Coordinates of C-alpha atoms in Angstrom, one line a residue:
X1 CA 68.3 112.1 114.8
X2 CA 70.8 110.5 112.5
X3 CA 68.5 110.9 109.3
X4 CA 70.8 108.0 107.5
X5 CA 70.3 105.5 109.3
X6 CA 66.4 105.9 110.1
X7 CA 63.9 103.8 108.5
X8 CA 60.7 105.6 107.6
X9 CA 57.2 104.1 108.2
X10 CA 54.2 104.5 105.4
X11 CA 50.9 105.1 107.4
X12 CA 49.0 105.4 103.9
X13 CA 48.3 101.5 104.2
X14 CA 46.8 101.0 107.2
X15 CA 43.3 100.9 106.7
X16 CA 43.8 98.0 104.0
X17 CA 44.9 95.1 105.7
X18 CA 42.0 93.3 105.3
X19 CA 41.7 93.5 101.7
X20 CA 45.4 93.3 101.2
X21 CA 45.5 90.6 98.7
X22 CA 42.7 91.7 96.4
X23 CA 44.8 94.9 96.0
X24 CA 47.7 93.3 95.2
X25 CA 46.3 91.0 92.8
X26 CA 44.2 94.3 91.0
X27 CA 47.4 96.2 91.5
X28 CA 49.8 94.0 89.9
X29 CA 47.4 93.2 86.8
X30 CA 47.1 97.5 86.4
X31 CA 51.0 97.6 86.8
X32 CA 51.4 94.9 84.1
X33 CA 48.8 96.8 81.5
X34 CA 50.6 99.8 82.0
X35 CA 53.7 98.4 81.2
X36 CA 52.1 96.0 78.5
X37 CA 50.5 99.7 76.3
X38 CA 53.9 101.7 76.9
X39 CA 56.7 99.0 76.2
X40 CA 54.0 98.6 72.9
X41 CA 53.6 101.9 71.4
X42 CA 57.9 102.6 72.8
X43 CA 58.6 99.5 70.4
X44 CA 55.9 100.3 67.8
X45 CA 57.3 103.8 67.1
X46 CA 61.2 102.7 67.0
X47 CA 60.5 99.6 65.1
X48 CA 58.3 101.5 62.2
X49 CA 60.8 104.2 60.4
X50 CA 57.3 105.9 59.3
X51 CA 56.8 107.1 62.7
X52 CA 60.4 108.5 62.7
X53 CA 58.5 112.2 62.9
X54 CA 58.9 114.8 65.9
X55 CA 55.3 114.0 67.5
X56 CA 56.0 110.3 67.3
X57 CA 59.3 111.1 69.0
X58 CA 58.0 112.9 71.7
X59 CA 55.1 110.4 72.5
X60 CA 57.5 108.1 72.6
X61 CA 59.4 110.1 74.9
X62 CA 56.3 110.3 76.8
X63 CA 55.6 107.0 77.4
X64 CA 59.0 105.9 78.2
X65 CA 58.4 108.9 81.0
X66 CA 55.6 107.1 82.0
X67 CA 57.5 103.2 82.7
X68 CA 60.3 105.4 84.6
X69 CA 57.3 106.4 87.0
X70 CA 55.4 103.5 86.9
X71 CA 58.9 101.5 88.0
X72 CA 59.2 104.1 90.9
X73 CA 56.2 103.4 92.6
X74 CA 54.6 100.1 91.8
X75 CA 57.4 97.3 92.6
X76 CA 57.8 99.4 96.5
X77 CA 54.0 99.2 96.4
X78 CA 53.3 95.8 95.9
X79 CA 56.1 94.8 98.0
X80 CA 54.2 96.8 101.0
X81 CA 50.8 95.2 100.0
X82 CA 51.9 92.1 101.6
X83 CA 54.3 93.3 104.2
X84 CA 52.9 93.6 107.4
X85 CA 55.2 96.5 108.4
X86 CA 55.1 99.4 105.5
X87 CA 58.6 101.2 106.1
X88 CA 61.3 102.3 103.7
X89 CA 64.8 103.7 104.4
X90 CA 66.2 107.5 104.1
X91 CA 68.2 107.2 101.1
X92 CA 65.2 105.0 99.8
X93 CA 62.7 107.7 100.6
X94 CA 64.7 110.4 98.4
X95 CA 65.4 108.6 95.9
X96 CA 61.2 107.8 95.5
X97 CA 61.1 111.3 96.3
X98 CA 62.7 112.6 93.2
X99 CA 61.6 109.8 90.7
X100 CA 57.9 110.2 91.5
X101 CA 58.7 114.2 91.0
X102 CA 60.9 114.3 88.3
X103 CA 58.5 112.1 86.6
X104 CA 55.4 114.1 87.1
X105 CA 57.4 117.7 85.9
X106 CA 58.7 115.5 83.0
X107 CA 55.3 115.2 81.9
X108 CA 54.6 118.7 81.8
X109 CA 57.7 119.2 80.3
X110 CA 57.4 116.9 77.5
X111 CA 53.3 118.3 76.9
X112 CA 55.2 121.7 76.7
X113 CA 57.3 120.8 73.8
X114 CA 54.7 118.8 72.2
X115 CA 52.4 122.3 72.3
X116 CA 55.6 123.9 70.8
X117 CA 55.4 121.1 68.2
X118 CA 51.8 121.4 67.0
X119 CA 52.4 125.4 66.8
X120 CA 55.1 125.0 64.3
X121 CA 53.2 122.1 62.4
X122 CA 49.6 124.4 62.2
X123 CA 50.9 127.5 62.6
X124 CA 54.3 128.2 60.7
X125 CA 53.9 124.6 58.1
X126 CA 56.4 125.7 55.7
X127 CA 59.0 126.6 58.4
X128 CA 58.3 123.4 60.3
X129 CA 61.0 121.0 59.0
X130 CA 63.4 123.4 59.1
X131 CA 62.8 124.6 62.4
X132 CA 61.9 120.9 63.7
X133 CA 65.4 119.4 63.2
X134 CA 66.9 116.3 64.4
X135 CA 69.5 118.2 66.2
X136 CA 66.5 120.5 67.6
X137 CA 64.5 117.9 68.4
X138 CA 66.9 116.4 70.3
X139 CA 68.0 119.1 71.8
X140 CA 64.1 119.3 73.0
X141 CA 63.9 115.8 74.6
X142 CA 66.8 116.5 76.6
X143 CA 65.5 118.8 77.9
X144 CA 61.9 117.6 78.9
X145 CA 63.8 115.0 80.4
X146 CA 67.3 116.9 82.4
X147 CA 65.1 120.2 83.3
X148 CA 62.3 118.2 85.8
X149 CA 65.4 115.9 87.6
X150 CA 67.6 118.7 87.9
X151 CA 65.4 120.6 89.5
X152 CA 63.9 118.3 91.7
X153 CA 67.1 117.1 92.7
X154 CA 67.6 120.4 93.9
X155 CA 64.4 120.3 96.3
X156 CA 65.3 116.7 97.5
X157 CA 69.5 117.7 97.6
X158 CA 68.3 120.9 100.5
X159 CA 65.6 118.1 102.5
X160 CA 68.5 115.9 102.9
X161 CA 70.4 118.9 104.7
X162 CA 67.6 118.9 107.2
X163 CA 67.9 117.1 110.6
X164 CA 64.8 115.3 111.2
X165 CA 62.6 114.6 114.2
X166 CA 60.0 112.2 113.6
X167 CA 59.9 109.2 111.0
X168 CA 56.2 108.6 110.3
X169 CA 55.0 109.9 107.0
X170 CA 51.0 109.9 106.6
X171 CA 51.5 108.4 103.0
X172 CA 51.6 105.8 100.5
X173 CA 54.7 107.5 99.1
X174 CA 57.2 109.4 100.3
X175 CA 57.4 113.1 98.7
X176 CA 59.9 115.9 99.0
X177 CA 58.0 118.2 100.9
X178 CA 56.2 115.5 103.5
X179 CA 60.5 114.6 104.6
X180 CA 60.4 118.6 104.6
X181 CA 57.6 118.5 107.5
X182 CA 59.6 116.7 110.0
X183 CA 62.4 118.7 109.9
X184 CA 63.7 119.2 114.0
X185 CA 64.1 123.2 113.0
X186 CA 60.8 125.2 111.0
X187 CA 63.5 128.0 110.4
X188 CA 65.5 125.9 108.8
X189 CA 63.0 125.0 105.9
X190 CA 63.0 129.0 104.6
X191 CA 65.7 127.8 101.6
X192 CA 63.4 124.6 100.7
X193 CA 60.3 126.9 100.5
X194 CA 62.2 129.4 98.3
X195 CA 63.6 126.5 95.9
X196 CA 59.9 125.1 95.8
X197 CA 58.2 128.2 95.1
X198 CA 61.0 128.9 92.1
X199 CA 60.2 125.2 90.9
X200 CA 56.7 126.2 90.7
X201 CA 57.1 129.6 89.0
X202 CA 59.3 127.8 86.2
X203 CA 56.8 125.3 85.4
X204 CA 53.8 127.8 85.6
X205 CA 56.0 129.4 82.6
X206 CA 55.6 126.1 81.1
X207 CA 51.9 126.5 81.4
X208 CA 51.7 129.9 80.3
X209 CA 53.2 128.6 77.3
X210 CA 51.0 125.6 76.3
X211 CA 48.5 128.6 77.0
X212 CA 49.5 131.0 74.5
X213 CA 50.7 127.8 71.6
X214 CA 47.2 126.8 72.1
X215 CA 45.2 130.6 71.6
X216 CA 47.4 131.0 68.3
X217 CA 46.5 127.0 67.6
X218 CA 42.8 127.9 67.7
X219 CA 43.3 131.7 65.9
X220 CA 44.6 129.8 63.0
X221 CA 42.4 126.8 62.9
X222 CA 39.7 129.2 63.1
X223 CA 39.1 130.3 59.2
X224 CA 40.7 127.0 58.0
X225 CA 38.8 123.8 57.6
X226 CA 41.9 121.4 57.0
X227 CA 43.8 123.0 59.9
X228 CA 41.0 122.0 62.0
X229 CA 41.3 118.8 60.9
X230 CA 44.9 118.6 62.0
X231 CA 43.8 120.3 65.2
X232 CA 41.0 117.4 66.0
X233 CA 43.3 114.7 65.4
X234 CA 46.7 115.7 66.8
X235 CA 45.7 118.6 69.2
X236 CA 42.9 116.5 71.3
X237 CA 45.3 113.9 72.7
X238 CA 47.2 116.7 74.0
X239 CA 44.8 118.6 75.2
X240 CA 43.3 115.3 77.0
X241 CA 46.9 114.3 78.5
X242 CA 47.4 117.7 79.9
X243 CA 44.1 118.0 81.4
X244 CA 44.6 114.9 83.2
X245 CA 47.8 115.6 84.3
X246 CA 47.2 118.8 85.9
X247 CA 43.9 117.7 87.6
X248 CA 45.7 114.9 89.4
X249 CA 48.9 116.7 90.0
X250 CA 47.1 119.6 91.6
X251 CA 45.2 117.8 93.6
X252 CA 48.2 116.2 95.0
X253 CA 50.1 119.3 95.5
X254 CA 47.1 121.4 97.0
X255 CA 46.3 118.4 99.7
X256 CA 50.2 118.0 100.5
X257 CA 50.4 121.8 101.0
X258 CA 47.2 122.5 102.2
X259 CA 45.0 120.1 102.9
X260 CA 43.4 118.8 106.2
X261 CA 44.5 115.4 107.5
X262 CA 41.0 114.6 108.4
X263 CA 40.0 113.4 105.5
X264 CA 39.0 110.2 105.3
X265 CA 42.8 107.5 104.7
X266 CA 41.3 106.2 101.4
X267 CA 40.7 109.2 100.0
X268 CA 44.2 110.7 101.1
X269 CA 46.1 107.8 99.0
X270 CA 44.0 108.4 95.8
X271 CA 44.9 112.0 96.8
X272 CA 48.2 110.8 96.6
X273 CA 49.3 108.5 93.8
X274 CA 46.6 109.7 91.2
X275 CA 49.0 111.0 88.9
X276 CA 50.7 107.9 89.0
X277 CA 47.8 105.9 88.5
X278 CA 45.7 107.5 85.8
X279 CA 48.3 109.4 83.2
X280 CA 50.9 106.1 82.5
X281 CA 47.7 104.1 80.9
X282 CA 45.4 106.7 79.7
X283 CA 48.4 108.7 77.6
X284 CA 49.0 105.7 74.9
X285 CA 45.1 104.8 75.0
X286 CA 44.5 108.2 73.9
X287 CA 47.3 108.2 71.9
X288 CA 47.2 105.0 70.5
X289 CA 43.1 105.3 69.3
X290 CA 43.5 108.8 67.9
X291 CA 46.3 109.0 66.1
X292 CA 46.0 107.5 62.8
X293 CA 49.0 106.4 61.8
X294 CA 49.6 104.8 65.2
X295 CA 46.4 103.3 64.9
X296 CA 46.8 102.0 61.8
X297 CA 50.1 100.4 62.6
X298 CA 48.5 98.9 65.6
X299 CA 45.4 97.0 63.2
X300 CA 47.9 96.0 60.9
X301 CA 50.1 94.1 64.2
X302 CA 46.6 92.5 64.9
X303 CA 45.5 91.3 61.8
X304 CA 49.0 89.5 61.3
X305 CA 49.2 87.7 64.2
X306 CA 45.3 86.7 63.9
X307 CA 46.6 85.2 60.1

């Protein structure tokens, strides 16, 4: 099969034509909050020079993250609420592929270095400045942001090597490893399963160390009652995002791997696109109503344009 010129077909959809428009319509009006509370905070923290700090930084970074995942997904999704065919090219399907991805490993990324953050800031205060630099800072958002497409462009650069022998996929979005299962050739997917399983060990690194920033988080906060403060009010977000994201990412990665295709269509798509849907509006909720100073800046916004 010439894998270029196929066109893929999206079963996810099928057991929602009836209720097509009401989706669409709840759909667009989530897609439009989502971008309404990240463009907000994005513009809130560049606009206000007080907010100029490395955690500001990286939730900025984060929700920015989250429109470049957001844009992946909804606009194709709405577009196949109200087609009656749900299909989407090769090229189309990769390149879904490895936004959807590099988002979702962009997120643990970016958690990573914001763990790295509050363990300089709780744990080593009077080194924190110096350590925290711009240059370093910098240095860190590139790489929460290069690391995750790099290395799922990696995953989706071997797939597109594969010669393929069936073009239905049996979900709402296309992922690396479900254009993986229709390779012609088993055999031939030995190299993809290698460059998956190193994908995974790197980011369980990444886990392993929001793991051990977070034991010497809580050793120090222990004894200290204004450490614990800090802890409560910057640490809690973190902890909240990076609960969320790995409860719907694993989900999504143990049902693509290993999960049955009986289970019911409905539940396979929430399956599917949960950590598409939850993460991109509950990250600057959390963020916005903890934080103080964002929350502060946020009243103030309010109360002017209500004068």
């Amino acid at each position: 099969m010439n894998n270029i010129s196929v066109i893929y077909f999206l079963s996810g959809l099928n057991e929602t034509k009836n209720h097509q428009f009401v989706l669409f319509s709840l759909t667009l009006l989530y897609y439009c909050l989502i971008l309404l509370v990240n463009i907000f905070l994005v513009v809130t923290i560049i606009l206000d020079k007080n907010l100029h700090e490395p955690m500001y930084v990286l939730l900025c970074t984060f929700c920015m993250n989250g429109l470049y995942g957001s844009t992946g997904f909804y606009p194709k999704f709405l577009w196949d609420l109200l087609s009656p065919v749900h299909v989407i090219s090769y090229a189309g399907c990769l390149i879904q592929a490895l936004i959807m991805y590099s988002f979702a490993l962009g997120d643990l990324s970016i958690l990573t270095v914001m763990a790295y953050d509050r363990y300089l800031a709780i744990c080593r205060p009077l080194e924190y400045h110096a350590i925290m630099s711009k240059e370093k800072l910098l240095k860190l958002v590139c790489f929460s942001w290069i690391t995750p497409f790099c290395t799922i462009g990696v995953n989706i650069f071997l797939a597109s090597r594969l010669e393929l022998c069936s073009s239905y996929i049996r979900r709402l979005i296309c992922s690396n490893w479900s254009v993986v299962k229709l390779a012609c050739f088993p055999a031939e997917t030995l190299i993809n399963n290698i460059a998956a399983y190193i994908t995974i060990i790197i980011y369980l690194f990444h886990g392993f160390y929001i793991v051990w920033s977070y034991l010497n988080l809580i050793k120090t906060c222990v004894n200290s009652k204004e450490n614990r403060a800090k802890f409560m009010q910057t640490c809690v977000p973190h902890l909240t995002s990076l609960v969320t994201f790995l409860v719907t990412v694993l989900f999504d990665v143990m049902h693509m791997r290993f999960g049955s295709e009986d289970l019911p269509q409905n539940l396979q798509n929430l399956i599917a696109i949960e950590f598409i849907i939850i993460p991109p509006i509950m990250n600057p909720l959390i963020y916005g109503f903890k934080l103080t100073k964002i929350r502060n800046r946020i009243l103030c916004i309010i109360n002017i344009k209500i004068k």
